[in-house]
Short mmCIF file of C-alpha atoms and ligand atoms in Angstrom, two decimals:
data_model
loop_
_atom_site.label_atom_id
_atom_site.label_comp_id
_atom_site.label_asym_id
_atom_site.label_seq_id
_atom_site.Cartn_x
_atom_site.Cartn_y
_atom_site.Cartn_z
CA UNK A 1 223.29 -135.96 -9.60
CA UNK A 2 223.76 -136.81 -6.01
CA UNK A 3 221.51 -136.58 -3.21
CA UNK A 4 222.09 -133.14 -1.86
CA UNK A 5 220.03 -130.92 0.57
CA UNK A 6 218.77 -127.92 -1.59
CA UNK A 7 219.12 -124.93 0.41
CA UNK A 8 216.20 -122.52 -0.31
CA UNK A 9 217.69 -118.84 0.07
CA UNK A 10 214.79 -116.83 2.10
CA UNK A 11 212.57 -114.61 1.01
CA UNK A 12 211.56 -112.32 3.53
CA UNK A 13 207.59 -112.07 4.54
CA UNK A 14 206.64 -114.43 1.30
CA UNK A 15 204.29 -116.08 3.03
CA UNK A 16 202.99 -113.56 4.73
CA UNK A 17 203.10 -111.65 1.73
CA UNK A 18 201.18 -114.19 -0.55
CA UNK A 19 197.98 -114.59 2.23
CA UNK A 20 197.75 -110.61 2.45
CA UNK A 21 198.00 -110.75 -1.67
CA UNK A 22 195.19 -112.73 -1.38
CA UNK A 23 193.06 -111.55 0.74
CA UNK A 24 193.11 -108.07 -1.22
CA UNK A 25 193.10 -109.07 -4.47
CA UNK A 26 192.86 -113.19 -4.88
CA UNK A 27 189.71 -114.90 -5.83
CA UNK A 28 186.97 -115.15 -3.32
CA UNK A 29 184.00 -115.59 -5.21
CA UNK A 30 184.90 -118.89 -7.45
CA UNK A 31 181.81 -121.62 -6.40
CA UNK A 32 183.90 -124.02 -5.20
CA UNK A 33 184.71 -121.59 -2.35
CA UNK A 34 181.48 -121.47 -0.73
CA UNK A 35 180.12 -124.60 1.15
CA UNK A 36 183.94 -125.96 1.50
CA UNK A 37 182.60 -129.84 1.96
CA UNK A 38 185.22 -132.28 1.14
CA UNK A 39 183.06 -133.70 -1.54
CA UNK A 40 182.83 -130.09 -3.02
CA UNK A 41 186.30 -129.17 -2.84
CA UNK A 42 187.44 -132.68 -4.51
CA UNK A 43 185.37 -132.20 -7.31
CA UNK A 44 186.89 -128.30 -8.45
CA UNK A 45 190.49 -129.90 -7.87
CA UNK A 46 189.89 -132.69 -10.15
CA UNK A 47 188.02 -130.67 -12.79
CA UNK A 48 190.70 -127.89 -12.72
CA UNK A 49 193.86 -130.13 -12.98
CA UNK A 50 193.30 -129.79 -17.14
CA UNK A 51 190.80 -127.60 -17.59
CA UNK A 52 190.51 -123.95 -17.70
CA UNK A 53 189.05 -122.20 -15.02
CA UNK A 54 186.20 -120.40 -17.63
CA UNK A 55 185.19 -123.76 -18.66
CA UNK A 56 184.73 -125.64 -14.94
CA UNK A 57 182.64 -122.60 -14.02
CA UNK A 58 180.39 -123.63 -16.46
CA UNK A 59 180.11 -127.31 -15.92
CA UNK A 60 180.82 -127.27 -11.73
CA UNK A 61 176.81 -126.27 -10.74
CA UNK A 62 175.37 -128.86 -13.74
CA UNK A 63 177.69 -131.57 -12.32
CA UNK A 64 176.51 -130.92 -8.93
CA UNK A 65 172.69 -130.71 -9.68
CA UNK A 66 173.36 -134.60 -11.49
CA UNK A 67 175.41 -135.74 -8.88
CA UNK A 68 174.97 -133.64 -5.34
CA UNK A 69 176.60 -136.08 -3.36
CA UNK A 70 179.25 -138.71 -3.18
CA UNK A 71 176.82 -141.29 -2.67
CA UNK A 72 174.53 -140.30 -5.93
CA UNK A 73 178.11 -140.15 -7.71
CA UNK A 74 179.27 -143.36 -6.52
CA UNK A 75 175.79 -145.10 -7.26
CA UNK A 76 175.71 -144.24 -10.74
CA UNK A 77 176.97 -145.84 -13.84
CA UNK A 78 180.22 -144.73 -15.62
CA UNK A 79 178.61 -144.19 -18.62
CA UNK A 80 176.66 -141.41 -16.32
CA UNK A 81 179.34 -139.98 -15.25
CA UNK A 82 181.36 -140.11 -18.71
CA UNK A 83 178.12 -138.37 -20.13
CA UNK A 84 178.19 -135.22 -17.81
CA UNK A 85 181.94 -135.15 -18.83
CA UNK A 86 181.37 -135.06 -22.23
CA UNK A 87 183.49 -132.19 -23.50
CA UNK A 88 185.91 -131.18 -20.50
CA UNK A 89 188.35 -134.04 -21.96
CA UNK A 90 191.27 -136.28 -20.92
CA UNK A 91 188.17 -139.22 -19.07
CA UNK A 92 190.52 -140.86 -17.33
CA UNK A 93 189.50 -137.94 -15.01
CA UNK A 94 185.91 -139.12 -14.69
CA UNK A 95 186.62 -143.04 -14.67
CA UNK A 96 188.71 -141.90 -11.62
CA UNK A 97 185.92 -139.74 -9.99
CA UNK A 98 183.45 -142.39 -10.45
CA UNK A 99 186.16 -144.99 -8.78
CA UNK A 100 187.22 -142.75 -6.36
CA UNK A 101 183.56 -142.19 -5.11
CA UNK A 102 183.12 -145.97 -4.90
CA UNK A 103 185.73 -145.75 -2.87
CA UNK A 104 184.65 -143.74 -0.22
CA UNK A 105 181.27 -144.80 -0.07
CA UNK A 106 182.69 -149.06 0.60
CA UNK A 107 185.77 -148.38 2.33
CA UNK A 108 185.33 -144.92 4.31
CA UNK A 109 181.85 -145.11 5.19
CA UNK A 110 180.87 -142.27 2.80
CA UNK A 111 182.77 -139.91 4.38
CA UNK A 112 186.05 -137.97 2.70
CA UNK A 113 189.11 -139.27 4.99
CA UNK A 114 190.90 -135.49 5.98
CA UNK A 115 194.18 -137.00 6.58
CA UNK A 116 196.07 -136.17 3.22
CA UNK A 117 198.27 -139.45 2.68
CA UNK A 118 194.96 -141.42 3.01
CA UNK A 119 193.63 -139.61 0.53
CA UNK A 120 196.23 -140.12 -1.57
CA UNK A 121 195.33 -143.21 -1.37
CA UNK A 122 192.17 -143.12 -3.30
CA UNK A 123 191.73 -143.37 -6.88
CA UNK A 124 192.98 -139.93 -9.11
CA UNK A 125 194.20 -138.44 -6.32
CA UNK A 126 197.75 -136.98 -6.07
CA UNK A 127 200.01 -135.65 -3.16
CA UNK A 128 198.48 -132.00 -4.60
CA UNK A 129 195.15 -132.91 -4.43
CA UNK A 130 195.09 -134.59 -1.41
CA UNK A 131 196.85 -132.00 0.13
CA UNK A 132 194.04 -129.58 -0.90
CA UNK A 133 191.27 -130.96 -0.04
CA UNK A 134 192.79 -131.65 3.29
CA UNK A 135 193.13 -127.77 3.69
CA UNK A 136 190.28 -126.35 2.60
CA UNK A 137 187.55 -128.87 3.61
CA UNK A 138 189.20 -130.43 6.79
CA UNK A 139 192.04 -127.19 7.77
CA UNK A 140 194.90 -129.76 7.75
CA UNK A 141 198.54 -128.61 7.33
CA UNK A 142 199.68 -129.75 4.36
CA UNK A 143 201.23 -128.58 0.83
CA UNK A 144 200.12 -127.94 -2.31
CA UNK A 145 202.55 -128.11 -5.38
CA UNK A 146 200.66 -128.72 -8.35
CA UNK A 147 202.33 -127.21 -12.06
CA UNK A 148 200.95 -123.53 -11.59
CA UNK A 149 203.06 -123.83 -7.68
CA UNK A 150 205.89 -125.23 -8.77
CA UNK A 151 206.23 -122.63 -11.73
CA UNK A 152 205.71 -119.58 -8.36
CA UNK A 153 208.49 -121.12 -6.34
CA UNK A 154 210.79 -122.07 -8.95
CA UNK A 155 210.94 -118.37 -10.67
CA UNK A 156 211.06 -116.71 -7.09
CA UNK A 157 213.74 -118.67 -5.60
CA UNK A 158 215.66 -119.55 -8.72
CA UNK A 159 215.06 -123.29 -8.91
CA UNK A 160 216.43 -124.19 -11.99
CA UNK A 161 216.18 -127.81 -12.08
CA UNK A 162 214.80 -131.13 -14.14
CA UNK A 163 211.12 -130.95 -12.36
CA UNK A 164 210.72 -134.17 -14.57
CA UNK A 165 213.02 -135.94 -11.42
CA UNK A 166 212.12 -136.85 -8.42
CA UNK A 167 214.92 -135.99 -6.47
CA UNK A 168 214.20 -132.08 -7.56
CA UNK A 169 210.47 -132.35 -7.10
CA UNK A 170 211.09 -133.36 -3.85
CA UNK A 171 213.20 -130.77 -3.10
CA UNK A 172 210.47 -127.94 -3.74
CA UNK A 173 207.81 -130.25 -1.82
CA UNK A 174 210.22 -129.81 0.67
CA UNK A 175 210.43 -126.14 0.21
CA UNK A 176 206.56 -125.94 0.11
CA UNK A 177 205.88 -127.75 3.09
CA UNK A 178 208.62 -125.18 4.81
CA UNK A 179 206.85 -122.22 3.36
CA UNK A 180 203.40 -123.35 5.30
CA UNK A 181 202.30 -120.53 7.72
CA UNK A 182 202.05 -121.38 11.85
CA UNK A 183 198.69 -120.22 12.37
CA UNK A 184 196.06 -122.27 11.24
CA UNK A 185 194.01 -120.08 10.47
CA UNK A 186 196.10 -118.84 7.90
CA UNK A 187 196.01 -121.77 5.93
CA UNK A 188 193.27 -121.70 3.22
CA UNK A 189 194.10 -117.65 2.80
CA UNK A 190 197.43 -118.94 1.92
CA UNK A 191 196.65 -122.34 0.10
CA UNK A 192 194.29 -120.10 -1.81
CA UNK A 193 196.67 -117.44 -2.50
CA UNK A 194 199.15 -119.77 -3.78
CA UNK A 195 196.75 -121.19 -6.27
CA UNK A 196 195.54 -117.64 -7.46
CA UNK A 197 198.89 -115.90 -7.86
CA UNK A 198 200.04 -118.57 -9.94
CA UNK A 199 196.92 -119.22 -12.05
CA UNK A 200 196.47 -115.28 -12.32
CA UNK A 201 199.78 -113.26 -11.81
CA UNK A 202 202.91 -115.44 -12.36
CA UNK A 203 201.45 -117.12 -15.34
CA UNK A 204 203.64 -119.04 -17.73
CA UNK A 205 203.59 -116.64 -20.20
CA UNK A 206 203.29 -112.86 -19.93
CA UNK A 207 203.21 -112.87 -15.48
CA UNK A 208 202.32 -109.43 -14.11
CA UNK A 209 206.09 -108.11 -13.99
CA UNK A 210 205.74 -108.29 -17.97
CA UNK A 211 202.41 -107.28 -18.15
CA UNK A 212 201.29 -104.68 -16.28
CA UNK A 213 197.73 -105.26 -17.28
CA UNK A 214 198.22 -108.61 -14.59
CA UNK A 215 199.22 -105.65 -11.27
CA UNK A 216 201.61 -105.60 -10.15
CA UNK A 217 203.82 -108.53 -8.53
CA UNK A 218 204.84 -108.28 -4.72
CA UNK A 219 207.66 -110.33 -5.31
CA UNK A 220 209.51 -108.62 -7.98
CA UNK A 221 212.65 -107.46 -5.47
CA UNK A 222 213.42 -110.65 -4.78
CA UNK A 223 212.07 -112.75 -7.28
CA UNK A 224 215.21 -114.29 -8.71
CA UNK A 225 213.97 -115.36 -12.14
CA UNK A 226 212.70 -112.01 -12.88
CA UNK A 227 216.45 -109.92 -11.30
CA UNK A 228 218.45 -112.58 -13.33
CA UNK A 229 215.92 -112.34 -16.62
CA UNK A 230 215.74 -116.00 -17.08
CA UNK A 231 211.37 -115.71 -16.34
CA UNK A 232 211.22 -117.44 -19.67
CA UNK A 233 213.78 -120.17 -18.12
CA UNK A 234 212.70 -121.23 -14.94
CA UNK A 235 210.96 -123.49 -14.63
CA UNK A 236 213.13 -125.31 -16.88
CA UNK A 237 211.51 -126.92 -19.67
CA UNK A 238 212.23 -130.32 -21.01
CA UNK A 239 212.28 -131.24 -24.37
CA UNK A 240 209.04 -131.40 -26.09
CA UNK A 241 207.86 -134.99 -26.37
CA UNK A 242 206.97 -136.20 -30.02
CA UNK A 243 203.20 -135.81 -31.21
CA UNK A 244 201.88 -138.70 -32.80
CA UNK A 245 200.10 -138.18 -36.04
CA UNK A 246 197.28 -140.71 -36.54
CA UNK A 247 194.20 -141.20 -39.29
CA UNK A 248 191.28 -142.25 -38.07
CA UNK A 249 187.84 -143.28 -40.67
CA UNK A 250 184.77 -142.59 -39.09
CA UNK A 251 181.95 -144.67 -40.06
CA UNK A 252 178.81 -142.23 -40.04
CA UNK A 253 176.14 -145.24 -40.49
CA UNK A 254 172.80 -144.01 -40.57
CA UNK A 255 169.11 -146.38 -40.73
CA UNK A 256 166.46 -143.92 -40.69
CA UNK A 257 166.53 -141.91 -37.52
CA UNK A 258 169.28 -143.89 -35.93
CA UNK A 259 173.05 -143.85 -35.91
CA UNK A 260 175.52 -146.58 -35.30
CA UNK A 261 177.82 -146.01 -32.73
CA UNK A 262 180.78 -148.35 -30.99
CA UNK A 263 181.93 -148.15 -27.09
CA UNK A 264 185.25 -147.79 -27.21
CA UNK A 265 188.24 -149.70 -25.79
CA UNK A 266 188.88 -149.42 -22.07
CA UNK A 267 192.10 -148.37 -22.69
CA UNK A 268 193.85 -145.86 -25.31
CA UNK A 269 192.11 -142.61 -27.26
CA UNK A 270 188.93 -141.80 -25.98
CA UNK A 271 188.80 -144.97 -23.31
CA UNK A 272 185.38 -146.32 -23.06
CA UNK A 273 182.97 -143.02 -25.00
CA UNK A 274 180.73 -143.78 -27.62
CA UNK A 275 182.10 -143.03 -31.11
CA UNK A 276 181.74 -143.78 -34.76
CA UNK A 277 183.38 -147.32 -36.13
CA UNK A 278 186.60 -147.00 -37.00
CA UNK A 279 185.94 -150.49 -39.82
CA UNK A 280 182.81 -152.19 -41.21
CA UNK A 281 181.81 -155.23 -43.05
CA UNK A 282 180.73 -154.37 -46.50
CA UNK A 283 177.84 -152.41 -47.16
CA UNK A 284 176.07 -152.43 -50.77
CA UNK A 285 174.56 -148.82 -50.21
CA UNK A 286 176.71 -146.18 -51.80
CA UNK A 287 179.06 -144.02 -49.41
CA UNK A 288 179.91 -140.64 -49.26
CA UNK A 289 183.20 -139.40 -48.41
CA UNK A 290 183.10 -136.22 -46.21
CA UNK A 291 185.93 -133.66 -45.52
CA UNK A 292 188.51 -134.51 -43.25
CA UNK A 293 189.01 -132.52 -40.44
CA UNK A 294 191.65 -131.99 -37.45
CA UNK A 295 191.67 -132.55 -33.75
CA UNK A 296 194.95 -132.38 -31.54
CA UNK A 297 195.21 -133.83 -28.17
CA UNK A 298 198.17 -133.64 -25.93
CA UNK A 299 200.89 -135.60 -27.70
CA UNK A 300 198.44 -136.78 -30.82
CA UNK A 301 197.64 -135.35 -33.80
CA UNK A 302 194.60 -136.99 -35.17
CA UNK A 303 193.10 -136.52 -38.72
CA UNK A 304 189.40 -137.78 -39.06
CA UNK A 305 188.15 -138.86 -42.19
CA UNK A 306 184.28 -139.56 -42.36
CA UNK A 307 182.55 -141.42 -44.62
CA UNK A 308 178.80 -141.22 -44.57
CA UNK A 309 176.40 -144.12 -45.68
CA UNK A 310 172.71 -143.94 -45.64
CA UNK A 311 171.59 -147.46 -45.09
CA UNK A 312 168.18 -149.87 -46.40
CA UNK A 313 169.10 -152.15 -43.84
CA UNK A 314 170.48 -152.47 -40.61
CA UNK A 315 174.52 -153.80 -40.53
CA UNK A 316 174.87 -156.89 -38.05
CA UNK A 317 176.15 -155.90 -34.87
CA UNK A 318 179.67 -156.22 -34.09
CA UNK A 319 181.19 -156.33 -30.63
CA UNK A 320 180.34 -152.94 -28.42
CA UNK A 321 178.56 -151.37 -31.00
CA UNK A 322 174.70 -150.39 -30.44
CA UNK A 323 172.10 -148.68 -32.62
CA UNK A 324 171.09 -144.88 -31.08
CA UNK A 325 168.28 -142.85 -31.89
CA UNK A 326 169.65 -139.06 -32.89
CA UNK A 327 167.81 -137.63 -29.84
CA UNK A 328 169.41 -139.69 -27.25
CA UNK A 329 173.01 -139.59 -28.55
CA UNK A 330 173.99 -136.23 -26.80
CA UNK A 331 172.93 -138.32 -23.47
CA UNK A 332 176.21 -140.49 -24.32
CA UNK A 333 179.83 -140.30 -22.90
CA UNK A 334 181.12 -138.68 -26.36
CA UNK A 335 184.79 -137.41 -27.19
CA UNK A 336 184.56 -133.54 -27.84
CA UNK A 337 185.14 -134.04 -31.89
CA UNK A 338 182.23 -136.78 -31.90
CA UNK A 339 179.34 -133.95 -30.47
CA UNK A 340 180.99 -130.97 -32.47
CA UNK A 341 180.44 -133.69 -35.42
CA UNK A 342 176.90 -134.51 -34.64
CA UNK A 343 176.23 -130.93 -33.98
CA UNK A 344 177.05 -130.01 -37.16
CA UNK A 345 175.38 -132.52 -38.94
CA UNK A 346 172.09 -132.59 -40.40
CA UNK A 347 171.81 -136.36 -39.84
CA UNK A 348 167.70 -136.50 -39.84
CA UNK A 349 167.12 -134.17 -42.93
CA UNK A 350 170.24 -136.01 -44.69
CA UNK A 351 168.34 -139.19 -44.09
CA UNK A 352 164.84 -138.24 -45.32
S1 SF4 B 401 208.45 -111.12 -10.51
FE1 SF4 B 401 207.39 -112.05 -12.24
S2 SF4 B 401 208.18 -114.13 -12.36
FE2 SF4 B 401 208.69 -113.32 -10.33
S3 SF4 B 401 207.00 -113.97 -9.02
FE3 SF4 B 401 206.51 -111.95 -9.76
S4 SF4 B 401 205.25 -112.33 -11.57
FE4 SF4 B 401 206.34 -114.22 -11.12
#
């Protein structure tokens, strides 16, 4: 396709529209919204980009107690930081955070740059991200288009493109950064209403002109998705990519009131968390298969076969692996299937 101007058709009063949506019925009392410190604000963003709003709300408060400020974040260790994580998946998230904090602390004097391409700049952050944070801790002018914005502006104004290419991402960023109201103090009301309408109302599947359960949707006469019946179309959706099975043996090696565990690779499934071996050199005690179980992740599908063994003797030590005792192991960075595991485990009685 060649480069081409897209021509965005208006829509009259959207963005006034959105901000007066959002003052009446967006969300106002989400904690992230009080105290707007760049440090604050950073934090929601990154712990929202995967995770469900129900779930940060109940991990935001503990994170902060742990780590109140930058400084405390960047001073820790990444196995800290991987540990408070446990459970909210995909890590490279908190690898990032932790970098990203370093980051502020050596290069910008501790202090959150507010200009949104220099924060950009810094480790996990995207053009979205920066672009919030900018707003709502600093009052910049800049645009958000993260996946629940693009899916708002491509239903209302009939964007039907690839939004895996860049030339049609920039196009909406384009068409974001025209939307942006003139008065300043405008932006976060809009920023905000943006984020809400698409996380609440125009959601992927079922959005309020479906549902009337969701309200009802201020856009629906001009909304072109929803005149022209293609909501289930637009955004466009690419084909699916392939999901990888893979088997995986845990070894559940137990010596009295200890487990064996191994740090994982820096890179792959589960990057650097604590988690059972995946191989052993022989043990003489007798093992005990235990059922298999599922976990999916984005494009994997991962079957986990553990096999138990209750040992006389400790195994030699292989590379990155460490003996735990059964009370300090849910202070570790662990993938979500490894504490479920443990959890449901009677490791200490098993062992007596
Ligand atoms: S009419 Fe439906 S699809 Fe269009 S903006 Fe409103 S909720 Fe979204």
């Amino acid at each position: 396709m060649s480069e081409k101007v897209m021509i965005f058709s208006e829509v009259k009063n959207f963005t006034q529209d959105l901000i007066d949506w959002q003052k009446k019925l967006g969300r106002h009392d989400l904690p992230w919204q009080k105290n707007r410190t760049a440090y604050r604000v950073w934090l929601s963003e990154i712990m929202l980009q995967q995770t469900q709003v129900s779930t940060v709300l109940n991990r935001y408060d503990e994170f902060l107690k742990i780590f109140p400020t930058v400084e405390r974040l960047g001073a820790a260790t990444v196995d800290e930081v991987l540990a408070q994580w446990s459970g909210m998946g995909y890590y490279t998230r908190a690898r990032n955070l932790h970098r990203c904090a370093q980051s502020v602390m050596t290069d910008h004097d501790g202090v959150f740059p507010s200009d949104p391409k220099v924060l950009e700049s810094l480790p996990g952050i995207g053009r979205s991200t920066a672009a919030a944070v900018a707003v709502f801790a600093y009052g910049k002018r800049a645009a958000i288009l993260d996946g629940n914005v693009k899916r708002v502006l491509a239903r209302i104004w009939g964007f039907d493109q690839d939004l895996t290419k860049t030339l049609h991402t920039n196009q909406l960023w384009s068409h974001a950064e025209n939307l942006l109201p003139h008065k300043k103090s405008d932006l976060i009301a809009y920023t905000q209403g943006l984020m809400d309408f698409g996380a609440t109302h125009c959601t992927q599947y079922q959005p309020a002109c479906i549902d009337p359960q969701k309200g009802s949707c201020p856009f629906k006469k001009s909304c072109v998705a929803y005149l022209s019946e293609r909501i289930n179309q637009i955004p466009l959706k690419v084909k699916k990519v392939k999901v990888e099975k893979i088997d995986m043996t845990w070894w559940v090696m137990i010596h009295q009131d200890q487990v064996l565990l191994e740090k994982r690779p820096e890179k792959g499934i589960w990057a650097g968390l604590w988690c059972f071996p995946e191989s052993q050199e022989l043990v003489k005690e007798p093992s005990q298969a235990m059922p298999a179980f599922k976990h999916v992740l984005t494009h994997r599908q991962m079957t986990i076969k553990p096999i138990k063994v209750h040992l006389k003797k400790r195994v030699r030590l292989q590379e990155n692996q460490q003996w735990f005792s059964l009370n300090d192991v849910g202070g570790l960075g662990l993938p979500k299937p490894m504490s479920l595991f443990l959890k449901s485990l009677d490791l200490v009685r098993d062992g007596e």
